[in-house]
Amino acid sequence: YYEGIILHPNEFILAASQEIVNLPADISAIVTGRSSVGRAGISVVLGNWIDAGYVGTVTLQLHNCGPNPIRLIKGLRIAQLVFYKMTDNAEKPYHGKYQHSLGATGSKIYCDFS
């Protein structure tokens, strides 16, 4: 449990939130890294927008941009969600290829071409 993994300098990994997000049709969110984690050298890659209506875990894109290896352990608070209340429900709540994802989910860009 406390062993975790070592993220070496310039390494990139996908990780998953322990929490399952279940956003209603009038709330969206963005994932942002915590300041303390950033000061240690871990960058939570920006652009993790969570659409209104999404259900599932959040895949985190983590990069060690510092000079030292960093141990990541289960339960470490890495990121936070900033919620946006919309004035109305989304016309088309999220029902995309990542709906109901559990665990760190890699890119499904290939689905765009099928």
PDB file of C-alpha atoms in Angstrom:
ATOM      1  CA  TYR A   1       0.000   0.000   0.000  1.00  0.00           C
ATOM      2  CA  TYR A   2       2.704   2.511   0.933  1.00  0.00           C
ATOM      3  CA  GLU A   3       5.306   1.257  -1.544  1.00  0.00           C
ATOM      4  CA  GLY A   4       3.758   2.970  -4.561  1.00  0.00           C
ATOM      5  CA  ILE A   5       5.815   3.640  -7.661  1.00  0.00           C
ATOM      6  CA  ILE A   6       8.771   5.858  -8.425  1.00  0.00           C
ATOM      7  CA  LEU A   7       8.244   8.476 -11.112  1.00  0.00           C
ATOM      8  CA  HIS A   8      11.702   9.350 -12.417  1.00  0.00           C
ATOM      9  CA  PRO A   9      12.691  12.708 -13.911  1.00  0.00           C
ATOM     10  CA  ASN A  10      11.056  13.294 -17.305  1.00  0.00           C
ATOM     11  CA  GLU A  11       8.799  10.227 -16.949  1.00  0.00           C
ATOM     12  CA  PHE A  12       5.117  10.381 -17.841  1.00  0.00           C
ATOM     13  CA  ILE A  13       2.386   8.060 -16.544  1.00  0.00           C
ATOM     14  CA  LEU A  14      -1.370   7.737 -16.494  1.00  0.00           C
ATOM     15  CA  ALA A  15      -2.994   7.331 -13.094  1.00  0.00           C
ATOM     16  CA  ALA A  16      -6.611   7.139 -11.960  1.00  0.00           C
ATOM     17  CA  SER A  17      -8.519   8.885  -9.228  1.00  0.00           C
ATOM     18  CA  GLN A  18      -9.776   6.671  -6.436  1.00  0.00           C
ATOM     19  CA  GLU A  19     -13.071   8.529  -6.562  1.00  0.00           C
ATOM     20  CA  ILE A  20     -15.786   7.942  -9.126  1.00  0.00           C
ATOM     21  CA  VAL A  21     -17.131  11.204 -10.511  1.00  0.00           C
ATOM     22  CA  ASN A  22     -20.832  11.409 -11.357  1.00  0.00           C
ATOM     23  CA  LEU A  23     -21.570  14.846 -12.780  1.00  0.00           C
ATOM     24  CA  PRO A  24     -25.150  15.959 -13.394  1.00  0.00           C
ATOM     25  CA  ALA A  25     -26.107  17.563 -16.711  1.00  0.00           C
ATOM     26  CA  ASP A  26     -25.605  21.100 -15.371  1.00  0.00           C
ATOM     27  CA  ILE A  27     -22.136  20.727 -13.785  1.00  0.00           C
ATOM     28  CA  SER A  28     -18.781  20.376 -15.536  1.00  0.00           C
ATOM     29  CA  ALA A  29     -15.300  20.389 -13.998  1.00  0.00           C
ATOM     30  CA  ILE A  30     -11.614  20.773 -14.709  1.00  0.00           C
ATOM     31  CA  VAL A  31      -8.749  18.869 -13.069  1.00  0.00           C
ATOM     32  CA  THR A  32      -5.906  20.937 -11.674  1.00  0.00           C
ATOM     33  CA  GLY A  33      -2.791  19.897  -9.804  1.00  0.00           C
ATOM     34  CA  ARG A  34      -2.233  20.761  -6.159  1.00  0.00           C
ATOM     35  CA  SER A  35       0.428  23.365  -5.413  1.00  0.00           C
ATOM     36  CA  SER A  36       2.388  21.123  -3.012  1.00  0.00           C
ATOM     37  CA  VAL A  37       2.640  18.398  -5.649  1.00  0.00           C
ATOM     38  CA  GLY A  38       3.770  20.914  -8.283  1.00  0.00           C
ATOM     39  CA  ARG A  39       6.455  22.243  -5.951  1.00  0.00           C
ATOM     40  CA  ALA A  40       7.818  18.698  -5.697  1.00  0.00           C
ATOM     41  CA  GLY A  41       8.147  18.585  -9.509  1.00  0.00           C
ATOM     42  CA  ILE A  42       4.991  16.706 -10.505  1.00  0.00           C
ATOM     43  CA  SER A  43       2.965  18.322 -13.243  1.00  0.00           C
ATOM     44  CA  VAL A  44      -0.661  17.307 -13.631  1.00  0.00           C
ATOM     45  CA  VAL A  45      -1.029  17.883 -17.352  1.00  0.00           C
ATOM     46  CA  LEU A  46      -3.665  20.518 -17.909  1.00  0.00           C
ATOM     47  CA  GLY A  47      -6.619  20.149 -20.192  1.00  0.00           C
ATOM     48  CA  ASN A  48      -8.483  17.505 -18.268  1.00  0.00           C
ATOM     49  CA  TRP A  49     -11.949  18.910 -18.821  1.00  0.00           C
ATOM     50  CA  ILE A  50     -14.763  16.755 -17.444  1.00  0.00           C
ATOM     51  CA  ASP A  51     -17.974  17.182 -19.395  1.00  0.00           C
ATOM     52  CA  ALA A  52     -21.370  17.578 -17.766  1.00  0.00           C
ATOM     53  CA  GLY A  53     -22.953  14.125 -17.458  1.00  0.00           C
ATOM     54  CA  TYR A  54     -19.647  12.201 -17.160  1.00  0.00           C
ATOM     55  CA  VAL A  55     -19.549   9.153 -14.886  1.00  0.00           C
ATOM     56  CA  GLY A  56     -16.319   7.308 -14.034  1.00  0.00           C
ATOM     57  CA  THR A  57     -12.879   7.736 -12.536  1.00  0.00           C
ATOM     58  CA  VAL A  58     -10.651  10.589 -13.671  1.00  0.00           C
ATOM     59  CA  THR A  59      -7.532   9.657 -15.618  1.00  0.00           C
ATOM     60  CA  LEU A  60      -4.627  11.832 -14.499  1.00  0.00           C
ATOM     61  CA  GLN A  61      -1.706  12.583 -16.799  1.00  0.00           C
ATOM     62  CA  LEU A  62       1.351  12.960 -14.555  1.00  0.00           C
ATOM     63  CA  HIS A  63       4.815  14.143 -15.573  1.00  0.00           C
ATOM     64  CA  ASN A  64       7.869  14.461 -13.341  1.00  0.00           C
ATOM     65  CA  CYS A  65       9.439  17.653 -14.635  1.00  0.00           C
ATOM     66  CA  GLY A  66      11.780  17.963 -11.658  1.00  0.00           C
ATOM     67  CA  PRO A  67      15.355  16.698 -11.237  1.00  0.00           C
ATOM     68  CA  ASN A  68      14.574  14.071  -8.569  1.00  0.00           C
ATOM     69  CA  PRO A  69      12.680  10.757  -8.533  1.00  0.00           C
ATOM     70  CA  ILE A  70       9.364  11.052  -6.696  1.00  0.00           C
ATOM     71  CA  ARG A  71       7.489   8.253  -4.943  1.00  0.00           C
ATOM     72  CA  LEU A  72       3.767   8.191  -5.664  1.00  0.00           C
ATOM     73  CA  ILE A  73       1.690   6.239  -3.174  1.00  0.00           C
ATOM     74  CA  LYS A  74      -1.970   5.281  -3.186  1.00  0.00           C
ATOM     75  CA  GLY A  75      -4.058   7.924  -1.482  1.00  0.00           C
ATOM     76  CA  LEU A  76      -1.654  10.799  -2.212  1.00  0.00           C
ATOM     77  CA  ARG A  77      -3.717  13.908  -2.916  1.00  0.00           C
ATOM     78  CA  ILE A  78      -2.376  14.920  -6.327  1.00  0.00           C
ATOM     79  CA  ALA A  79      -5.143  16.920  -7.949  1.00  0.00           C
ATOM     80  CA  GLN A  80      -8.369  18.730  -7.276  1.00  0.00           C
ATOM     81  CA  LEU A  81     -11.531  19.392  -9.222  1.00  0.00           C
ATOM     82  CA  VAL A  82     -12.866  22.851  -9.941  1.00  0.00           C
ATOM     83  CA  PHE A  83     -16.601  22.685 -10.637  1.00  0.00           C
ATOM     84  CA  TYR A  84     -18.533  24.912 -13.008  1.00  0.00           C
ATOM     85  CA  LYS A  85     -22.269  25.368 -12.541  1.00  0.00           C
ATOM     86  CA  MET A  86     -23.937  25.894 -15.887  1.00  0.00           C
ATOM     87  CA  THR A  87     -26.963  28.151 -16.271  1.00  0.00           C
ATOM     88  CA  ASP A  88     -28.865  25.280 -17.903  1.00  0.00           C
ATOM     89  CA  ASN A  89     -28.494  21.558 -18.502  1.00  0.00           C
ATOM     90  CA  ALA A  90     -26.140  20.536 -21.301  1.00  0.00           C
ATOM     91  CA  GLU A  91     -28.058  19.940 -24.511  1.00  0.00           C
ATOM     92  CA  LYS A  92     -26.019  16.772 -25.008  1.00  0.00           C
ATOM     93  CA  PRO A  93     -24.614  15.460 -21.694  1.00  0.00           C
ATOM     94  CA  TYR A  94     -21.466  13.380 -22.064  1.00  0.00           C
ATOM     95  CA  HIS A  95     -21.978   9.867 -23.423  1.00  0.00           C
ATOM     96  CA  GLY A  96     -18.606   9.463 -25.137  1.00  0.00           C
ATOM     97  CA  LYS A  97     -15.987   6.778 -25.383  1.00  0.00           C
ATOM     98  CA  TYR A  98     -14.683   7.306 -21.835  1.00  0.00           C
ATOM     99  CA  GLN A  99     -18.077   7.157 -20.068  1.00  0.00           C
ATOM    100  CA  HIS A 100     -17.968   4.785 -17.065  1.00  0.00           C
ATOM    101  CA  SER A 101     -14.152   4.438 -17.218  1.00  0.00           C
ATOM    102  CA  LEU A 102     -12.600   2.819 -14.192  1.00  0.00           C
ATOM    103  CA  GLY A 103      -8.860   3.046 -13.659  1.00  0.00           C
ATOM    104  CA  ALA A 104      -6.218   4.866 -15.693  1.00  0.00           C
ATOM    105  CA  THR A 105      -7.622   4.838 -19.210  1.00  0.00           C
ATOM    106  CA  GLY A 106      -5.312   5.300 -22.171  1.00  0.00           C
ATOM    107  CA  SER A 107      -6.199   7.201 -25.298  1.00  0.00           C
ATOM    108  CA  LYS A 108      -9.119   5.920 -27.326  1.00  0.00           C
ATOM    109  CA  ILE A 109      -8.463   8.268 -30.238  1.00  0.00           C
ATOM    110  CA  TYR A 110      -8.677   5.254 -32.560  1.00  0.00           C
ATOM    111  CA  CYS A 111     -12.440   5.253 -31.882  1.00  0.00           C
ATOM    112  CA  ASP A 112     -12.637   8.548 -33.780  1.00  0.00           C
ATOM    113  CA  PHE A 113     -11.890   6.652 -36.992  1.00  0.00           C
ATOM    114  CA  SER A 114     -14.147   3.626 -36.683  1.00  0.00           C
TER     115      SER A 114
END
